[in-house]
């Protein structure tokens, strides 16, 4: 990361010296930035990117600083004047209009015209002013030389008048100064600055995604469990579930792999190493005689069924997300066609895949160090291309941290170059630096440690890091209270209150969240064995049939929460999250605001599923745009109750048998004492 | 900042793909680093540089990671194996032996031999072990192919034995495993790794200075004030002061400019704009008929006198530091010889220099945007070269923030390339980012805001930033309780207690410090006018005569403190500074340790010059290398008193009329109950 010299001057430099020492402006930093520009900052279309630059020069000359931005390859497409905030920090912003790869940078120069004006403003001595006016006439004539047409004429005339007047003793200092500082004419001159010695910063990359990359509500289900009891569900059966899922307010419907399932070393129920004849195997053991990653398991239906389902889902406002798991059952066609893609041992076997402590005896991993790595990369990318051609625009990628990072960087970049709207979710639950690298190399969203963050202290620390830490610029959390692999001990008691509070936390702490259903809304909670996070009779290895009409279903709460998310922009962004003090370890409170600050939502959750908890939430009126001393209304969007809050400390009580949380919309007082209205 | 590919593989890549996808190891970060390697980290010769690298690959293969370092241009001169600490952080260190420019970087690869060993270690199944042994035989044979001589023979034999044994059913799994995991033979194989696919990080620069850049005690005086009363002092007179200054324990003796002083617009006493005939002018108004920056004011003496003084100073363990102020009196020879280096106004004048709010009517600034910038740069650099040739190795540069930063970067880099031992101190009291940039572009030491950090909270915040903040890697503070330009209001009362406590703070908070004397030790304290930080009758504009034998002189305290600094490595470094809790806003306490942790000094200062203050200092035995529950001795190096401390909280009382501070050497108990000894 460093300033570069003006290219036009590159030829002139003697050894050891920079190309042109007259380039004196320093651009010490441009923010935000990820690894000095090695990786891209991420935003969504229509979302403002605020850029700060640390700029100065020696002495006290005045600078002009410009933010440049444009599509990748044309960073100079737009230029925005930056404004000095304080402490040599300059700021400007821009709104990327559509998804794609962009670049931004900063250029700056010591502005002789602005410096002259600044200097003149503080002059009081008449002789000083006369000399300054003469200097100004030269500056203005120089600007005229860079101008054309009417501007050139006007500036030339101004320069001549100023020069004449400086010599004219009948004009006093004050009049001369006023003439020299004329604001309208200065604005014209400022359009023709002398930029010969401007400094350039390196270009920084920006990935702009569509809004769903930032704000999404995922619902995962196993298509094979959507059939009538005892029958293998089909893609057609999935269509019958679409109205209910859409009604709950989800916008992404995600399936585990839908491809043919291997027969060799197939897993039985509950991860058994031996199978019974009717065992359906794990969908992640991809590939069999019927085909591989570009094919559909015949029991689920045909490609025509898939196309029909995608269209039907769209009709319900749902996008289909596919699970891409780059690995093969031993009978995957790749194994015969491309033996070079696997690491064969002297005994003719391939070591099965592992993600310690998990063992996948039914899966061969690819060898990313094989000689034909180019062929492998091209084929894997073609899997995405195949499903994109079938209308799929969201992919959840299985265990990406067990595939080579350079592959992901190339694959995602190339795909998004052609299809900037495609979204990739990284299913990596591993060490932090590994998860961050996947986000850096291009993943649009990332799974998180949310499932294992349970106490107030854990939640505050983790979500403060996610929303305020350096990863905020590129790591978009997608938080899940459960997945087919993770039934957390907290849920194993089966208490509805616990399922409810974890749902509210996920949906209000993060703009992207998801659940694995119907297990979640139906409170599925038995582990395979004590101490395990695996579900008993997991759908990963067998068909299940779900009774959606169970009265204990928390679908109504989910519906309400998703509605609140949809209606409140505050919940559709992460950067504004701030935790509020409550002197009760079982109560957690936090505020979020929309980027324009008009929509503010305060959420208070009772982390104790058994007992009512109360406490005082610290929230100053000023922090939410209310004048100090004024009261404001808090509208609970779950219960529809309304509370009048005043002062800086506010009593809250939550009984888990009644409600897991308050999700409070701040309604500011407008017009008169009795008229509460929501801004926005 | 990014990994680069192995150069040998650069040719092979098809469009869009990296040169070799088999380079799978990720080097996500290498630390320390300044602006992604745009600027150098700084250390001193013999001081360890600890390097951390964030390295990992997909999956669970085992990496090997190497720290490379060497002189600039030969980064591969040394290679040190890095060790995995935790969380994908690898560490190694090296000690640069002599001053100069160095580079360091990290290379890493997925090690197939180490991965195979790691894999085998957890195998228990006999058939698995047999297959693994066969795989290992191939790995070892491959290592043999890269080895030579006896190692090649040994490895070949081991590979053959292992392969034969794997097939020999008379050898059981446990024996086979032991044979395969043989540690001595593994150590041989590890010397011949397969590094075809190693990843390279960018090279990072390191500037290594001599020790004085990190640990120095400066004494500033005006040579012209060293003569007999009423007479202009000379360089010969300065020699008479050397024994006293050396006895006080200083090691750098710094003079304001010693060059001819301009006569045009010369300043009178107390910065007056009119002069009396005997006024000597400001030494910073450099240049007159007698010469410029490479000449000596005749009233001070000759070049021969200067050489004699430099040699005499060395004889007392003192280095002479010169003040380099790049600016000209109107009668400086440069003005006539190089009018193009100045910015002339239409009326034939040059705007005098300013450093708002200060005005220097007797000084012309250089125009760093002039057409002949190359000629100007070369001439300015030649000023340093001139004095270096006369034996000067330390320069204090006046107002460097009013000269172009690219000039400094070039000038300092070029000079230090030839003379790596030269030290540059930046006299910039300006905005933080500007001061930091000067340090980044090459200044060895920097003045600080210490003079204006007076309360405990201010001191804790500022010195925590200096010792723990990102600037620590390149910004070396040199702290001064006074300078000829800064007589802080706190000192204007003239209380000896205040002078004493500020001296102790400077000398113990920072490894580099200095005073402007004799004003400091003689408690000079009257301001030019109320509210001013200028000295009354400042030496900047007139001769002064000092009575060094005044009984109020705090020279004895200074002597003691400098002795303590000299004897205790803990006070010769900044990075270990940690503030200790004391529940009294007037007591500040902090610990420093030597890099090896053996020398620990705890300083407690009473910030109140009027009243005794007491309180409890929090210090756990473990934090200073003493076993919990054990007592230790605190030896006050100012008073020579010894205290026995036990537990985690320790009572301290300081009466400013007796002592400004405790400077406590931690003496750990050794051998028996009654035998206290100092380690080190």
mmCIF file of N, CA and C in Angstrom, chain B residues 12-64:
data_model
loop_
_atom_site.group_PDB
_atom_site.id
_atom_site.type_symbol
_atom_site.label_atom_id
_atom_site.label_comp_id
_atom_site.label_asym_id
_atom_site.label_seq_id
_atom_site.Cartn_x
_atom_site.Cartn_y
_atom_site.Cartn_z
ATOM 1 N N UNK B 12 3.595 -21.163 -16.334
ATOM 2 C CA UNK B 12 2.666 -22.220 -16.712
ATOM 3 C C UNK B 12 1.182 -21.836 -16.719
ATOM 4 N N UNK B 13 0.822 -20.679 -16.166
ATOM 5 C CA UNK B 13 -0.587 -20.444 -15.871
ATOM 6 C C UNK B 13 -1.433 -20.058 -17.070
ATOM 7 N N UNK B 14 -2.601 -20.689 -17.211
ATOM 8 C CA UNK B 14 -3.550 -20.234 -18.228
ATOM 9 C C UNK B 14 -4.269 -18.979 -17.723
ATOM 10 N N UNK B 15 -4.940 -18.254 -18.601
ATOM 11 C CA UNK B 15 -5.555 -16.988 -18.192
ATOM 12 C C UNK B 15 -6.537 -17.171 -17.034
ATOM 13 N N UNK B 16 -6.522 -16.237 -16.116
ATOM 14 C CA UNK B 16 -7.481 -16.260 -15.014
ATOM 15 C C UNK B 16 -7.036 -17.100 -13.840
ATOM 16 N N UNK B 17 -6.203 -18.078 -14.070
ATOM 17 C CA UNK B 17 -5.744 -18.951 -12.983
ATOM 18 C C UNK B 17 -4.395 -18.479 -12.457
ATOM 19 N N UNK B 18 -4.095 -18.818 -11.215
ATOM 20 C CA UNK B 18 -2.751 -18.489 -10.708
ATOM 21 C C UNK B 18 -1.713 -19.361 -11.412
ATOM 22 N N UNK B 19 -0.437 -18.984 -11.313
ATOM 23 C CA UNK B 19 0.615 -19.738 -12.017
ATOM 24 C C UNK B 19 0.616 -21.214 -11.642
ATOM 25 N N UNK B 20 0.426 -21.520 -10.370
ATOM 26 C CA UNK B 20 0.383 -22.928 -9.981
ATOM 27 C C UNK B 20 -0.584 -23.115 -8.824
ATOM 28 N N UNK B 21 -1.674 -23.791 -9.104
ATOM 29 C CA UNK B 21 -2.709 -24.004 -8.093
ATOM 30 C C UNK B 21 -2.281 -24.952 -6.997
ATOM 31 N N UNK B 22 -1.136 -25.610 -7.209
ATOM 32 C CA UNK B 22 -0.685 -26.544 -6.170
ATOM 33 C C UNK B 22 0.023 -25.823 -5.024
ATOM 34 N N UNK B 23 0.272 -24.536 -5.201
ATOM 35 C CA UNK B 23 0.779 -23.716 -4.088
ATOM 36 C C UNK B 23 -0.426 -23.405 -3.202
ATOM 37 N N UNK B 24 -0.629 -24.252 -2.204
ATOM 38 C CA UNK B 24 -1.875 -24.200 -1.446
ATOM 39 C C UNK B 24 -1.721 -23.536 -0.095
ATOM 40 N N UNK B 25 -0.507 -23.323 0.346
ATOM 41 C CA UNK B 25 -0.307 -22.770 1.686
ATOM 42 C C UNK B 25 -0.628 -21.283 1.684
ATOM 43 N N UNK B 26 -1.308 -20.870 2.719
ATOM 44 C CA UNK B 26 -1.705 -19.476 2.857
ATOM 45 C C UNK B 26 -0.823 -18.812 3.914
ATOM 46 N N UNK B 27 -0.196 -17.709 3.523
ATOM 47 C CA UNK B 27 0.483 -16.855 4.505
ATOM 48 C C UNK B 27 -0.382 -15.602 4.576
ATOM 49 N N UNK B 28 -1.225 -15.554 5.575
ATOM 50 C CA UNK B 28 -2.257 -14.505 5.621
ATOM 51 C C UNK B 28 -1.701 -13.194 6.152
ATOM 52 N N UNK B 29 -0.670 -13.276 6.972
ATOM 53 C CA UNK B 29 -0.087 -12.054 7.537
ATOM 54 C C UNK B 29 1.298 -12.375 8.074
ATOM 55 N N UNK B 30 2.170 -11.394 8.030
ATOM 56 C CA UNK B 30 3.475 -11.470 8.692
ATOM 57 C C UNK B 30 3.623 -10.207 9.530
ATOM 58 N N UNK B 31 3.960 -10.383 10.790
ATOM 59 C CA UNK B 31 4.026 -9.262 11.741
ATOM 60 C C UNK B 31 5.358 -9.291 12.483
ATOM 61 N N UNK B 32 5.915 -8.135 12.868
ATOM 62 C CA UNK B 32 5.348 -6.803 12.683
ATOM 63 C C UNK B 32 5.499 -6.318 11.253
ATOM 64 N N UNK B 33 4.672 -5.334 10.917
ATOM 65 C CA UNK B 33 4.700 -4.764 9.576
ATOM 66 C C UNK B 33 4.197 -3.330 9.683
ATOM 67 N N UNK B 34 4.761 -2.448 8.888
ATOM 68 C CA UNK B 34 4.301 -1.063 8.858
ATOM 69 C C UNK B 34 3.738 -0.779 7.468
ATOM 70 N N UNK B 35 2.463 -0.450 7.413
ATOM 71 C CA UNK B 35 1.799 -0.127 6.146
ATOM 72 C C UNK B 35 2.132 -1.163 5.073
ATOM 73 N N UNK B 36 1.912 -2.425 5.423
ATOM 74 C CA UNK B 36 2.065 -3.529 4.463
ATOM 75 C C UNK B 36 3.455 -3.608 3.846
ATOM 76 N N UNK B 37 4.453 -3.077 4.552
ATOM 77 C CA UNK B 37 5.813 -3.172 4.041
ATOM 78 C C UNK B 37 6.253 -1.924 3.273
ATOM 79 N N UNK B 38 5.378 -0.951 3.154
ATOM 80 C CA UNK B 38 5.779 0.309 2.503
ATOM 81 C C UNK B 38 6.889 0.982 3.307
ATOM 82 N N UNK B 39 6.843 0.837 4.638
ATOM 83 C CA UNK B 39 7.869 1.417 5.496
ATOM 84 C C UNK B 39 8.495 0.328 6.370
ATOM 85 N N UNK B 40 9.653 0.668 6.937
ATOM 86 C CA UNK B 40 10.414 -0.331 7.683
ATOM 87 C C UNK B 40 10.031 -0.343 9.166
ATOM 88 N N UNK B 41 10.044 -1.522 9.732
ATOM 89 C CA UNK B 41 10.070 -1.707 11.181
ATOM 90 C C UNK B 41 11.473 -1.306 11.635
ATOM 91 N N UNK B 42 11.596 -0.829 12.883
ATOM 92 C CA UNK B 42 12.922 -0.435 13.382
ATOM 93 C C UNK B 42 13.327 -1.255 14.609
ATOM 94 N N UNK B 43 14.559 -1.637 14.638
ATOM 95 C CA UNK B 43 15.158 -2.265 15.802
ATOM 96 C C UNK B 43 16.596 -1.754 15.915
ATOM 97 N N UNK B 44 17.307 -2.186 16.965
ATOM 98 C CA UNK B 44 18.719 -1.823 17.073
ATOM 99 C C UNK B 44 19.569 -3.090 17.015
ATOM 100 N N UNK B 45 20.827 -2.907 16.672
ATOM 101 C CA UNK B 45 21.738 -4.045 16.528
ATOM 102 C C UNK B 45 21.770 -4.834 17.836
ATOM 103 N N UNK B 46 21.677 -6.148 17.724
ATOM 104 C CA UNK B 46 21.692 -6.990 18.907
ATOM 105 C C UNK B 46 20.332 -7.159 19.562
ATOM 106 N N UNK B 47 19.346 -6.446 19.061
ATOM 107 C CA UNK B 47 17.987 -6.544 19.631
ATOM 108 C C UNK B 47 17.191 -7.548 18.803
ATOM 109 N N UNK B 48 16.510 -8.439 19.490
ATOM 110 C CA UNK B 48 15.777 -9.507 18.821
ATOM 111 C C UNK B 48 14.546 -8.968 18.104
ATOM 112 N N UNK B 49 14.306 -9.438 16.887
ATOM 113 C CA UNK B 49 13.031 -9.162 16.223
ATOM 114 C C UNK B 49 12.202 -10.433 16.258
ATOM 115 N N UNK B 50 11.088 -10.378 16.954
ATOM 116 C CA UNK B 50 10.172 -11.525 16.988
ATOM 117 C C UNK B 50 9.189 -11.386 15.847
ATOM 118 N N UNK B 51 9.139 -12.408 15.021
ATOM 119 C CA UNK B 51 8.262 -12.369 13.849
ATOM 120 C C UNK B 51 7.164 -13.405 14.015
ATOM 121 N N UNK B 52 5.944 -12.998 13.716
ATOM 122 C CA UNK B 52 4.814 -13.923 13.732
ATOM 123 C C UNK B 52 4.235 -14.008 12.325
ATOM 124 N N UNK B 53 3.792 -15.200 11.952
ATOM 125 C CA UNK B 53 3.161 -15.385 10.645
ATOM 126 C C UNK B 53 1.856 -16.143 10.847
ATOM 127 N N UNK B 54 0.835 -15.744 10.122
ATOM 128 C CA UNK B 54 -0.452 -16.443 10.174
ATOM 129 C C UNK B 54 -0.491 -17.377 8.959
ATOM 130 N N UNK B 55 -0.279 -18.662 9.221
ATOM 131 C CA UNK B 55 -0.154 -19.623 8.127
ATOM 132 C C UNK B 55 -1.069 -20.823 8.328
ATOM 133 N N UNK B 56 -1.612 -21.285 7.232
ATOM 134 C CA UNK B 56 -2.452 -22.481 7.278
ATOM 135 C C UNK B 56 -2.665 -22.953 5.845
ATOM 136 N N UNK B 57 -3.210 -24.145 5.722
ATOM 137 C CA UNK B 57 -3.637 -24.629 4.409
ATOM 138 C C UNK B 57 -5.014 -25.245 4.606
ATOM 139 N N UNK B 58 -5.657 -25.585 3.520
ATOM 140 C CA UNK B 58 -6.952 -26.260 3.660
ATOM 141 C C UNK B 58 -6.721 -27.625 4.303
ATOM 142 N N UNK B 59 -7.784 -28.135 4.916
ATOM 143 C CA UNK B 59 -7.688 -29.477 5.480
ATOM 144 C C UNK B 59 -6.790 -29.532 6.696
ATOM 145 N N UNK B 60 -6.169 -30.693 6.915
ATOM 146 C CA UNK B 60 -5.384 -30.843 8.133
ATOM 147 C C UNK B 60 -3.978 -31.348 7.848
ATOM 148 N N UNK B 61 -3.453 -30.997 6.677
ATOM 149 C CA UNK B 61 -2.057 -31.312 6.389
ATOM 150 C C UNK B 61 -1.149 -30.499 7.302
ATOM 151 N N UNK B 62 0.071 -30.984 7.459
ATOM 152 C CA UNK B 62 1.039 -30.306 8.327
ATOM 153 C C UNK B 62 1.900 -29.367 7.478
ATOM 154 N N UNK B 63 2.095 -28.169 7.993
ATOM 155 C CA UNK B 63 2.915 -27.187 7.287
ATOM 156 C C UNK B 63 4.319 -27.168 7.838
ATOM 157 N N UNK B 64 5.231 -26.658 7.024
ATOM 158 C CA UNK B 64 6.488 -26.154 7.569
ATOM 159 C C UNK B 64 6.606 -24.694 7.141
#
